[in-house]
Amino acid sequence: MITVTEATAPAENLKRLSDEGVSIWLDDLSRKRITSGNLAELIETRHVVGVTTNPSIFQAAIGSGEGYEEQLADLATRGVTVDEAVRMMTTADVRAAADILRPVYEATGGRDGRVSIEVDPRLAHRTAATIAEAKQLAWLVDRPNVMIKIPATKAGLPAITEVIGRGISVNVTLIFSLERYREVMDAYLAGLEKAQAAGIDLATIHSVASFFVSRVDSEIDKRLTKTGTDEALALKGRAALANARLAYEAYEEVFGAARWAALAPQGAHKQRPLWASTGVKDPAYKDTLYVDELVAPGTVNTMPEATLNATADHGDIHGDAVSGGYDRARADLAAVERLGISYDEVVKQLEDEGVSKFETAWEDLLEAVATSLRGKGVEGE
């Protein structure tokens, strides 16, 4: 966690990024970040206008126990189940963060000031259970600026439509493929149409679509390295940016078409692309690569703290780096395919791994909380 001195350092690069139409969201949350005033400081000095969470983030935060001792003791005294304890702690953090971000929410008309919380990752392939969980989470947090995260699995698509149709704002997560991204946008528009038919004010519904970036390079680069030719090695570090740029092209197409034109006059909001997994995994690449090269109006970039600090310190924000780069992006992905690396195989693998990693993190979190409850004299269930 950064110090107050670091947080108050000049952040002209972050201001420039915001001025280009990119909303900066922090990809992290913990009780300590809330109670120490750090989150409020980042909002004040680092142009942070939103927060995203996921099972791995909560596993790291709550698994450490720091800042959760009193609530854990209360939960143990009540004899709650482990699942209930985890939900009470995670929703408390999201509710508190939402309150801190409420002025941003009000100032931006609901566009930003958002805090995301994910449905139980073990429900990723169960549509009805995902819908029920999303409704429950919205009720538990009970803040207008919460966004419920739903994974972009096949089972998640109809859940997105149903939840949006009920007037609940959604952050669609774990998007890797261009085909699935188009299905996500279709699910969102279907949800808006459903909400309109139900008489819900479309202006109250917001959504982002979290398109994952660095993991694409991690997997494709590994395969390019194994291929080992000069052509293959020259393509390293280009697939993820190409994939994201073509996603933005798809976004422009969908929200420039007739179906959207019929909803826009009713106060509907575009589902903004959100660049996720923007921390660079390969130390050979500049640590702000997935920020500098994905600047585009109407997007969100959710950054881990290290990437936020790096961008503030030495980011190279040079205007729109996405629009107009579509032909080059298509050429890069086609070149990867010609080398025998299957795009469809890679993105399917990444989706499966993404769901699995979040399930594992959630199970680890449940086990850590169970141990804490037992340590306080309660047999967690």
CSV table of C-alpha atoms in Angstrom, one decimal:
chain,number,residue,atom,x,y,z
A,1,MET,CA,0.0,0.0,0.0
A,2,ILE,CA,1.4,3.4,-0.9
A,3,THR,CA,2.2,6.0,1.8
A,4,VAL,CA,0.4,9.3,2.1
A,5,THR,CA,3.6,11.0,0.8
A,6,GLU,CA,3.6,8.9,-2.4
A,7,ALA,CA,-0.1,9.4,-2.8
A,8,THR,CA,0.2,13.1,-2.8
A,9,ALA,CA,3.0,13.2,-5.3
A,10,PRO,CA,2.3,14.8,-8.6
A,11,ALA,CA,0.1,12.6,-10.8
A,12,GLU,CA,0.0,14.5,-14.1
A,13,ASN,CA,0.1,11.3,-16.1
A,14,LEU,CA,-3.1,10.1,-14.3
A,15,LYS,CA,-4.8,13.4,-14.9
A,16,ARG,CA,-3.9,13.2,-18.6
A,17,LEU,CA,-5.3,9.7,-18.7
A,18,SER,CA,-8.5,10.9,-17.2
A,19,ASP,CA,-8.7,13.8,-19.6
A,20,GLU,CA,-8.4,11.3,-22.5
A,21,GLY,CA,-11.7,9.8,-21.4
A,22,VAL,CA,-10.3,6.8,-19.4
A,23,SER,CA,-11.8,6.2,-16.0
A,24,ILE,CA,-9.2,5.0,-13.5
A,25,TRP,CA,-10.4,2.3,-11.2
A,26,LEU,CA,-8.3,0.6,-8.5
A,27,ASP,CA,-8.2,-3.2,-8.8
A,28,ASP,CA,-7.9,-3.8,-5.0
A,29,LEU,CA,-9.8,-3.4,-1.7
A,30,SER,CA,-9.1,-4.2,1.9
A,31,ARG,CA,-10.4,-3.2,5.3
A,32,LYS,CA,-7.1,-1.4,6.1
A,33,ARG,CA,-7.3,0.5,2.8
A,34,ILE,CA,-10.7,1.8,3.8
A,35,THR,CA,-10.1,2.6,7.5
A,36,SER,CA,-6.6,4.1,7.0
A,37,GLY,CA,-8.0,6.8,4.6
A,38,ASN,CA,-5.8,5.4,1.8
A,39,LEU,CA,-8.8,4.9,-0.6
A,40,ALA,CA,-10.0,8.4,0.0
A,41,GLU,CA,-6.5,9.6,-0.6
A,42,LEU,CA,-6.2,7.8,-3.9
A,43,ILE,CA,-9.5,9.3,-5.0
A,44,GLU,CA,-8.3,12.8,-4.0
A,45,THR,CA,-4.8,12.7,-5.4
A,46,ARG,CA,-4.6,9.8,-7.9
A,47,HIS,CA,-7.8,10.4,-10.0
A,48,VAL,CA,-9.2,7.0,-8.9
A,49,VAL,CA,-12.9,7.0,-9.6
A,50,GLY,CA,-13.9,3.3,-8.9
A,51,VAL,CA,-12.9,0.1,-7.3
A,52,THR,CA,-13.0,-3.5,-8.5
A,53,THR,CA,-12.7,-6.6,-6.4
A,54,ASN,CA,-12.5,-10.3,-7.1
A,55,PRO,CA,-12.1,-13.5,-5.1
A,56,SER,CA,-8.3,-13.3,-5.2
A,57,ILE,CA,-8.3,-9.8,-3.9
A,58,PHE,CA,-10.6,-10.7,-1.0
A,59,GLN,CA,-8.6,-13.9,-0.3
A,60,ALA,CA,-5.4,-11.7,0.1
A,61,ALA,CA,-7.1,-9.1,2.2
A,62,ILE,CA,-9.3,-11.2,4.5
A,63,GLY,CA,-6.9,-14.1,4.5
A,64,SER,CA,-4.3,-11.9,6.3
A,65,GLY,CA,-6.9,-11.1,9.0
A,66,GLU,CA,-5.6,-7.6,9.3
A,67,GLY,CA,-8.4,-5.2,10.2
A,68,TYR,CA,-11.0,-7.9,10.4
A,69,GLU,CA,-10.4,-9.1,14.0
A,70,GLU,CA,-13.4,-7.4,15.6
A,71,GLN,CA,-15.8,-8.5,13.0
A,72,LEU,CA,-14.5,-12.0,13.0
A,73,ALA,CA,-15.0,-12.2,16.8
A,74,ASP,CA,-18.6,-10.9,16.5
A,75,LEU,CA,-19.3,-13.4,13.7
A,76,ALA,CA,-17.8,-16.2,15.8
A,77,THR,CA,-19.9,-15.3,18.8
A,78,ARG,CA,-23.0,-15.4,16.6
A,79,GLY,CA,-22.0,-18.9,15.4
A,80,VAL,CA,-22.5,-18.0,11.7
A,81,THR,CA,-21.5,-20.4,8.9
A,82,VAL,CA,-18.2,-19.8,7.0
A,83,ASP,CA,-20.1,-18.8,3.9
A,84,GLU,CA,-22.1,-16.2,5.8
A,85,ALA,CA,-19.1,-14.8,7.5
A,86,VAL,CA,-17.3,-14.3,4.2
A,87,ARG,CA,-20.2,-12.6,2.7
A,88,MET,CA,-20.7,-10.3,5.7
A,89,MET,CA,-17.0,-9.3,5.5
A,90,THR,CA,-16.8,-8.8,1.8
A,91,THR,CA,-20.1,-6.8,1.5
A,92,ALA,CA,-19.1,-4.7,4.5
A,93,ASP,CA,-15.9,-3.7,2.7
A,94,VAL,CA,-17.8,-3.0,-0.6
A,95,ARG,CA,-20.5,-1.0,1.2
A,96,ALA,CA,-17.9,1.2,3.0
A,97,ALA,CA,-15.9,1.7,-0.3
A,98,ALA,CA,-19.2,2.6,-2.0
A,99,ASP,CA,-19.9,5.3,0.6
A,100,ILE,CA,-16.4,6.7,0.2
A,101,LEU,CA,-17.0,6.9,-3.6
A,102,ARG,CA,-20.5,8.2,-3.4
A,103,PRO,CA,-19.5,11.8,-4.2
A,104,VAL,CA,-17.8,10.6,-7.4
A,105,TYR,CA,-21.0,8.7,-8.2
A,106,GLU,CA,-23.1,11.7,-7.8
A,107,ALA,CA,-20.7,14.0,-9.6
A,108,THR,CA,-20.6,11.7,-12.7
A,109,GLY,CA,-24.2,10.9,-12.8
A,110,GLY,CA,-23.6,7.3,-11.9
A,111,ARG,CA,-21.0,6.7,-14.6
A,112,ASP,CA,-18.2,6.3,-12.1
A,113,GLY,CA,-17.9,6.1,-8.3
A,114,ARG,CA,-18.6,2.4,-8.7
A,115,VAL,CA,-17.5,-0.6,-6.5
A,116,SER,CA,-17.8,-4.1,-8.0
A,117,ILE,CA,-18.4,-7.4,-6.1
A,118,GLU,CA,-18.4,-10.8,-7.7
A,119,VAL,CA,-20.9,-13.6,-7.4
A,120,ASP,CA,-19.6,-16.8,-5.8
A,121,PRO,CA,-17.2,-18.1,-8.5
A,122,ARG,CA,-18.4,-21.6,-7.9
A,123,LEU,CA,-21.7,-20.6,-9.6
A,124,ALA,CA,-20.0,-19.6,-12.9
A,125,HIS,CA,-21.7,-22.4,-14.8
A,126,ARG,CA,-25.1,-22.2,-13.1
A,127,THR,CA,-27.4,-19.5,-14.6
A,128,ALA,CA,-30.3,-19.5,-12.1
A,129,ALA,CA,-27.9,-19.6,-9.1
A,130,THR,CA,-25.9,-16.7,-10.5
A,131,ILE,CA,-29.1,-14.6,-10.9
A,132,ALA,CA,-30.1,-15.4,-7.3
A,133,GLU,CA,-26.7,-14.5,-6.0
A,134,ALA,CA,-26.6,-11.3,-7.9
A,135,LYS,CA,-29.9,-10.2,-6.5
A,136,GLN,CA,-28.8,-11.1,-3.0
A,137,LEU,CA,-25.5,-9.2,-3.3
A,138,ALA,CA,-27.3,-6.1,-4.5
A,139,TRP,CA,-29.6,-6.4,-1.6
A,140,LEU,CA,-26.8,-7.0,1.0
A,141,VAL,CA,-24.6,-4.1,-0.2
A,142,ASP,CA,-27.7,-1.9,-0.7
A,143,ARG,CA,-25.9,1.0,-2.4
A,144,PRO,CA,-26.8,2.5,-5.7
A,145,ASN,CA,-23.2,2.6,-6.8
A,146,VAL,CA,-22.5,-1.1,-6.5
A,147,MET,CA,-21.9,-3.2,-9.6
A,148,ILE,CA,-22.4,-7.0,-9.4
A,149,LYS,CA,-19.7,-9.0,-11.3
A,150,ILE,CA,-20.9,-11.8,-13.4
A,151,PRO,CA,-18.5,-14.0,-15.3
A,152,ALA,CA,-18.9,-14.2,-19.1
A,153,THR,CA,-19.3,-17.9,-19.3
A,154,LYS,CA,-22.0,-19.4,-21.5
A,155,ALA,CA,-24.2,-19.8,-18.4
A,156,GLY,CA,-23.4,-16.2,-17.4
A,157,LEU,CA,-24.8,-14.6,-20.5
A,158,PRO,CA,-28.5,-15.2,-19.8
A,159,ALA,CA,-27.8,-14.2,-16.2
A,160,ILE,CA,-26.5,-10.9,-17.4
A,161,THR,CA,-29.6,-10.2,-19.4
A,162,GLU,CA,-31.9,-11.1,-16.4
A,163,VAL,CA,-30.0,-9.1,-13.8
A,164,ILE,CA,-29.7,-6.0,-16.1
A,165,GLY,CA,-33.4,-6.5,-16.9
A,166,ARG,CA,-34.1,-6.2,-13.1
A,167,GLY,CA,-32.4,-2.8,-13.0
A,168,ILE,CA,-29.2,-4.0,-11.4
A,169,SER,CA,-25.9,-2.6,-12.7
A,170,VAL,CA,-23.4,-5.3,-13.8
A,171,ASN,CA,-19.7,-5.6,-14.3
A,172,VAL,CA,-19.2,-8.6,-16.7
A,173,THR,CA,-15.9,-10.2,-16.0
A,174,LEU,CA,-13.5,-12.8,-17.4
A,175,ILE,CA,-13.9,-11.8,-21.1
A,176,PHE,CA,-11.1,-13.1,-23.3
A,177,SER,CA,-12.5,-13.7,-26.8
A,178,LEU,CA,-13.9,-11.3,-29.3
A,179,GLU,CA,-16.8,-13.6,-30.0
A,180,ARG,CA,-17.7,-13.8,-26.4
A,181,TYR,CA,-17.4,-10.1,-26.0
A,182,ARG,CA,-20.0,-9.6,-28.8
A,183,GLU,CA,-22.3,-12.0,-27.0
A,184,VAL,CA,-21.8,-10.0,-23.8
A,185,MET,CA,-22.8,-6.8,-25.5
A,186,ASP,CA,-25.9,-8.6,-27.0
A,187,ALA,CA,-26.8,-9.9,-23.5
A,188,TYR,CA,-26.5,-6.3,-22.1
A,189,LEU,CA,-28.8,-4.9,-24.8
A,190,ALA,CA,-31.3,-7.7,-24.3
A,191,GLY,CA,-31.3,-6.8,-20.6
A,192,LEU,CA,-31.9,-3.1,-21.4
A,193,GLU,CA,-34.8,-4.1,-23.6
A,194,LYS,CA,-36.2,-6.3,-20.8
A,195,ALA,CA,-35.8,-3.5,-18.3
A,196,GLN,CA,-37.6,-1.0,-20.6
A,197,ALA,CA,-40.5,-3.4,-21.1
A,198,ALA,CA,-40.7,-3.7,-17.3
A,199,GLY,CA,-40.9,0.1,-17.0
A,200,ILE,CA,-37.5,0.5,-15.4
A,201,ASP,CA,-35.7,3.8,-16.0
A,202,LEU,CA,-32.8,2.9,-18.2
A,203,ALA,CA,-30.8,5.9,-17.0
A,204,THR,CA,-30.4,4.1,-13.6
A,205,ILE,CA,-28.6,1.1,-15.2
A,206,HIS,CA,-24.8,1.0,-15.9
A,207,SER,CA,-22.5,-1.7,-17.0
A,208,VAL,CA,-18.9,-2.4,-17.9
A,209,ALA,CA,-17.4,-5.3,-19.8
A,210,SER,CA,-14.1,-6.5,-18.3
A,211,PHE,CA,-11.8,-7.5,-21.2
A,212,PHE,CA,-8.7,-9.2,-19.8
A,213,VAL,CA,-5.4,-8.2,-21.3
A,214,SER,CA,-2.1,-9.4,-19.9
A,215,ARG,CA,-3.1,-13.1,-19.5
A,216,VAL,CA,-3.5,-13.2,-23.3
A,217,ASP,CA,0.1,-12.2,-23.8
A,218,SER,CA,1.3,-14.6,-21.1
A,219,GLU,CA,-0.3,-17.6,-22.8
A,220,ILE,CA,0.4,-16.7,-26.5
A,221,ASP,CA,4.0,-15.5,-25.7
A,222,LYS,CA,4.7,-18.9,-24.1
A,223,ARG,CA,3.6,-20.6,-27.3
A,224,LEU,CA,5.5,-18.1,-29.5
A,225,THR,CA,8.7,-18.8,-27.5
A,226,LYS,CA,8.2,-22.5,-27.9
A,227,THR,CA,7.9,-22.0,-31.7
A,228,GLY,CA,11.2,-20.1,-31.5
A,229,THR,CA,11.4,-18.7,-35.0
A,230,ASP,CA,12.4,-15.1,-35.6
A,231,GLU,CA,8.9,-14.4,-36.9
A,232,ALA,CA,7.3,-15.9,-33.7
A,233,LEU,CA,9.6,-14.0,-31.4
A,234,ALA,CA,8.9,-10.8,-33.1
A,235,LEU,CA,5.2,-11.2,-32.3
A,236,LYS,CA,5.7,-11.5,-28.6
A,237,GLY,CA,3.8,-8.8,-26.6
A,238,ARG,CA,1.5,-7.9,-29.5
A,239,ALA,CA,-1.4,-10.3,-29.2
A,240,ALA,CA,-3.0,-8.9,-26.1
A,241,LEU,CA,-3.0,-5.3,-27.4
A,242,ALA,CA,-4.3,-6.5,-30.8
A,243,ASN,CA,-7.1,-8.4,-29.0
A,244,ALA,CA,-8.1,-5.4,-26.9
A,245,ARG,CA,-8.1,-3.0,-29.8
A,246,LEU,CA,-10.4,-5.3,-31.9
A,247,ALA,CA,-12.7,-5.5,-28.8
A,248,TYR,CA,-12.9,-1.7,-28.9
A,249,GLU,CA,-13.7,-1.8,-32.6
A,250,ALA,CA,-16.5,-4.3,-31.8
A,251,TYR,CA,-17.7,-1.9,-29.1
A,252,GLU,CA,-17.8,1.0,-31.6
A,253,GLU,CA,-19.8,-1.1,-34.1
A,254,VAL,CA,-22.4,-2.4,-31.6
A,255,PHE,CA,-23.0,1.0,-30.0
A,256,GLY,CA,-23.2,2.6,-33.4
A,257,ALA,CA,-25.9,0.3,-34.7
A,258,ALA,CA,-29.7,0.6,-34.9
A,259,ARG,CA,-30.4,-1.6,-31.9
A,260,TRP,CA,-28.5,0.8,-29.7
A,261,ALA,CA,-30.0,3.8,-31.4
A,262,ALA,CA,-33.4,2.7,-30.3
A,263,LEU,CA,-32.4,2.5,-26.6
A,264,ALA,CA,-30.2,5.6,-26.3
A,265,PRO,CA,-33.1,8.1,-26.4
A,266,GLN,CA,-34.6,6.3,-23.4
A,267,GLY,CA,-31.6,7.3,-21.3
A,268,ALA,CA,-29.6,4.1,-21.7
A,269,HIS,CA,-25.9,4.1,-21.1
A,270,LYS,CA,-23.3,2.3,-23.3
A,271,GLN,CA,-21.6,-0.7,-21.7
A,272,ARG,CA,-18.1,0.6,-21.5
A,273,PRO,CA,-15.1,-1.6,-22.2
A,274,LEU,CA,-13.0,-2.1,-19.1
A,275,TRP,CA,-9.4,-3.2,-19.5
A,276,ALA,CA,-8.7,-5.8,-16.8
A,277,SER,CA,-5.5,-7.7,-15.9
A,278,THR,CA,-3.4,-4.7,-16.8
A,279,GLY,CA,-0.5,-5.5,-14.6
A,280,VAL,CA,2.4,-6.6,-16.8
A,281,LYS,CA,3.4,-10.2,-16.1
A,282,ASP,CA,6.6,-10.2,-18.2
A,283,PRO,CA,9.4,-8.1,-16.7
A,284,ALA,CA,10.8,-7.6,-20.2
A,285,TYR,CA,7.8,-5.3,-21.0
A,286,LYS,CA,7.3,-1.7,-19.8
A,287,ASP,CA,5.2,-1.9,-16.6
A,288,THR,CA,2.7,0.6,-18.0
A,289,LEU,CA,2.3,-1.1,-21.4
A,290,TYR,CA,-1.4,-2.0,-20.9
A,291,VAL,CA,-2.2,1.5,-19.8
A,292,ASP,CA,-0.1,3.6,-22.3
A,293,GLU,CA,-1.3,1.5,-25.3
A,294,LEU,CA,-4.9,1.2,-24.5
A,295,VAL,CA,-5.9,4.8,-24.1
A,296,ALA,CA,-9.4,5.3,-25.7
A,297,PRO,CA,-12.3,7.5,-24.9
A,298,GLY,CA,-15.2,5.9,-23.0
A,299,THR,CA,-13.1,3.1,-21.4
A,300,VAL,CA,-12.2,2.1,-17.9
A,301,ASN,CA,-8.7,0.8,-16.9
A,302,THR,CA,-8.7,-1.0,-13.6
A,303,MET,CA,-5.2,-1.1,-12.2
A,304,PRO,CA,-3.4,-2.9,-9.4
A,305,GLU,CA,-1.7,-0.5,-7.2
A,306,ALA,CA,1.8,-1.1,-8.6
A,307,THR,CA,0.5,-0.2,-12.1
A,308,LEU,CA,-1.3,2.9,-10.8
A,309,ASN,CA,2.0,4.1,-9.2
A,310,ALA,CA,4.0,3.2,-12.3
A,311,THR,CA,1.7,5.2,-14.5
A,312,ALA,CA,1.8,8.2,-12.2
A,313,ASP,CA,5.6,8.0,-12.2
A,314,HIS,CA,6.5,7.3,-15.8
A,315,GLY,CA,3.4,6.5,-17.9
A,316,ASP,CA,3.5,7.7,-21.5
A,317,ILE,CA,0.0,9.0,-22.2
A,318,HIS,CA,-0.1,10.2,-25.8
A,319,GLY,CA,-3.7,10.3,-26.7
A,320,ASP,CA,-6.0,7.7,-28.3
A,321,ALA,CA,-3.8,4.7,-28.8
A,322,VAL,CA,-6.6,2.3,-29.9
A,323,SER,CA,-8.8,3.9,-32.6
A,324,GLY,CA,-7.5,3.3,-36.1
A,325,GLY,CA,-5.2,0.5,-35.2
A,326,TYR,CA,-7.6,-2.2,-36.2
A,327,ASP,CA,-5.9,-3.4,-39.4
A,328,ARG,CA,-2.6,-3.8,-37.6
A,329,ALA,CA,-4.3,-5.7,-34.8
A,330,ARG,CA,-6.0,-8.1,-37.2
A,331,ALA,CA,-2.7,-8.7,-39.0
A,332,ASP,CA,-1.0,-9.5,-35.7
A,333,LEU,CA,-3.6,-12.0,-34.6
A,334,ALA,CA,-3.6,-13.5,-38.1
A,335,ALA,CA,0.2,-13.9,-38.0
A,336,VAL,CA,-0.1,-15.8,-34.7
A,337,GLU,CA,-2.7,-18.1,-36.2
A,338,ARG,CA,-0.4,-18.8,-39.2
A,339,LEU,CA,2.2,-20.1,-36.8
A,340,GLY,CA,-0.2,-22.8,-35.7
A,341,ILE,CA,-1.3,-21.1,-32.5
A,342,SER,CA,-5.1,-21.4,-32.2
A,343,TYR,CA,-6.8,-18.2,-31.0
A,344,ASP,CA,-10.0,-20.1,-30.1
A,345,GLU,CA,-8.0,-22.6,-28.1
A,346,VAL,CA,-6.1,-20.0,-26.2
A,347,VAL,CA,-9.1,-17.9,-25.2
A,348,LYS,CA,-11.1,-21.0,-24.1
A,349,GLN,CA,-8.2,-22.1,-22.0
A,350,LEU,CA,-7.9,-18.7,-20.4
A,351,GLU,CA,-11.6,-18.6,-19.6
A,352,ASP,CA,-11.4,-22.0,-18.0
A,353,GLU,CA,-8.3,-21.1,-16.0
A,354,GLY,CA,-9.8,-17.8,-14.9
A,355,VAL,CA,-12.9,-19.4,-13.5
A,356,SER,CA,-10.7,-22.1,-11.8
A,357,LYS,CA,-8.4,-19.6,-10.3
A,358,PHE,CA,-11.2,-17.6,-8.7
A,359,GLU,CA,-12.8,-20.8,-7.4
A,360,THR,CA,-9.5,-21.8,-5.8
A,361,ALA,CA,-9.1,-18.3,-4.3
A,362,TRP,CA,-12.6,-18.5,-2.9
A,363,GLU,CA,-12.1,-21.9,-1.4
A,364,ASP,CA,-8.8,-20.7,0.2
A,365,LEU,CA,-10.7,-17.7,1.6
A,366,LEU,CA,-13.4,-19.9,3.1
A,367,GLU,CA,-10.7,-22.1,4.7
A,368,ALA,CA,-8.8,-19.1,6.2
A,369,VAL,CA,-12.1,-17.8,7.7
A,370,ALA,CA,-13.0,-21.2,9.0
A,371,THR,CA,-9.7,-21.4,10.7
A,372,SER,CA,-10.1,-17.9,12.2
A,373,LEU,CA,-13.6,-18.8,13.5
A,374,ARG,CA,-12.4,-22.0,15.0
A,375,GLY,CA,-9.6,-20.1,16.7
A,376,LYS,CA,-12.2,-18.0,18.4
A,377,GLY,CA,-13.9,-21.0,19.8
A,378,VAL,CA,-16.5,-21.6,17.1
A,379,GLU,CA,-16.7,-24.6,14.8
A,380,GLY,CA,-17.2,-22.9,11.4
A,381,GLU,CA,-19.4,-24.9,9.1
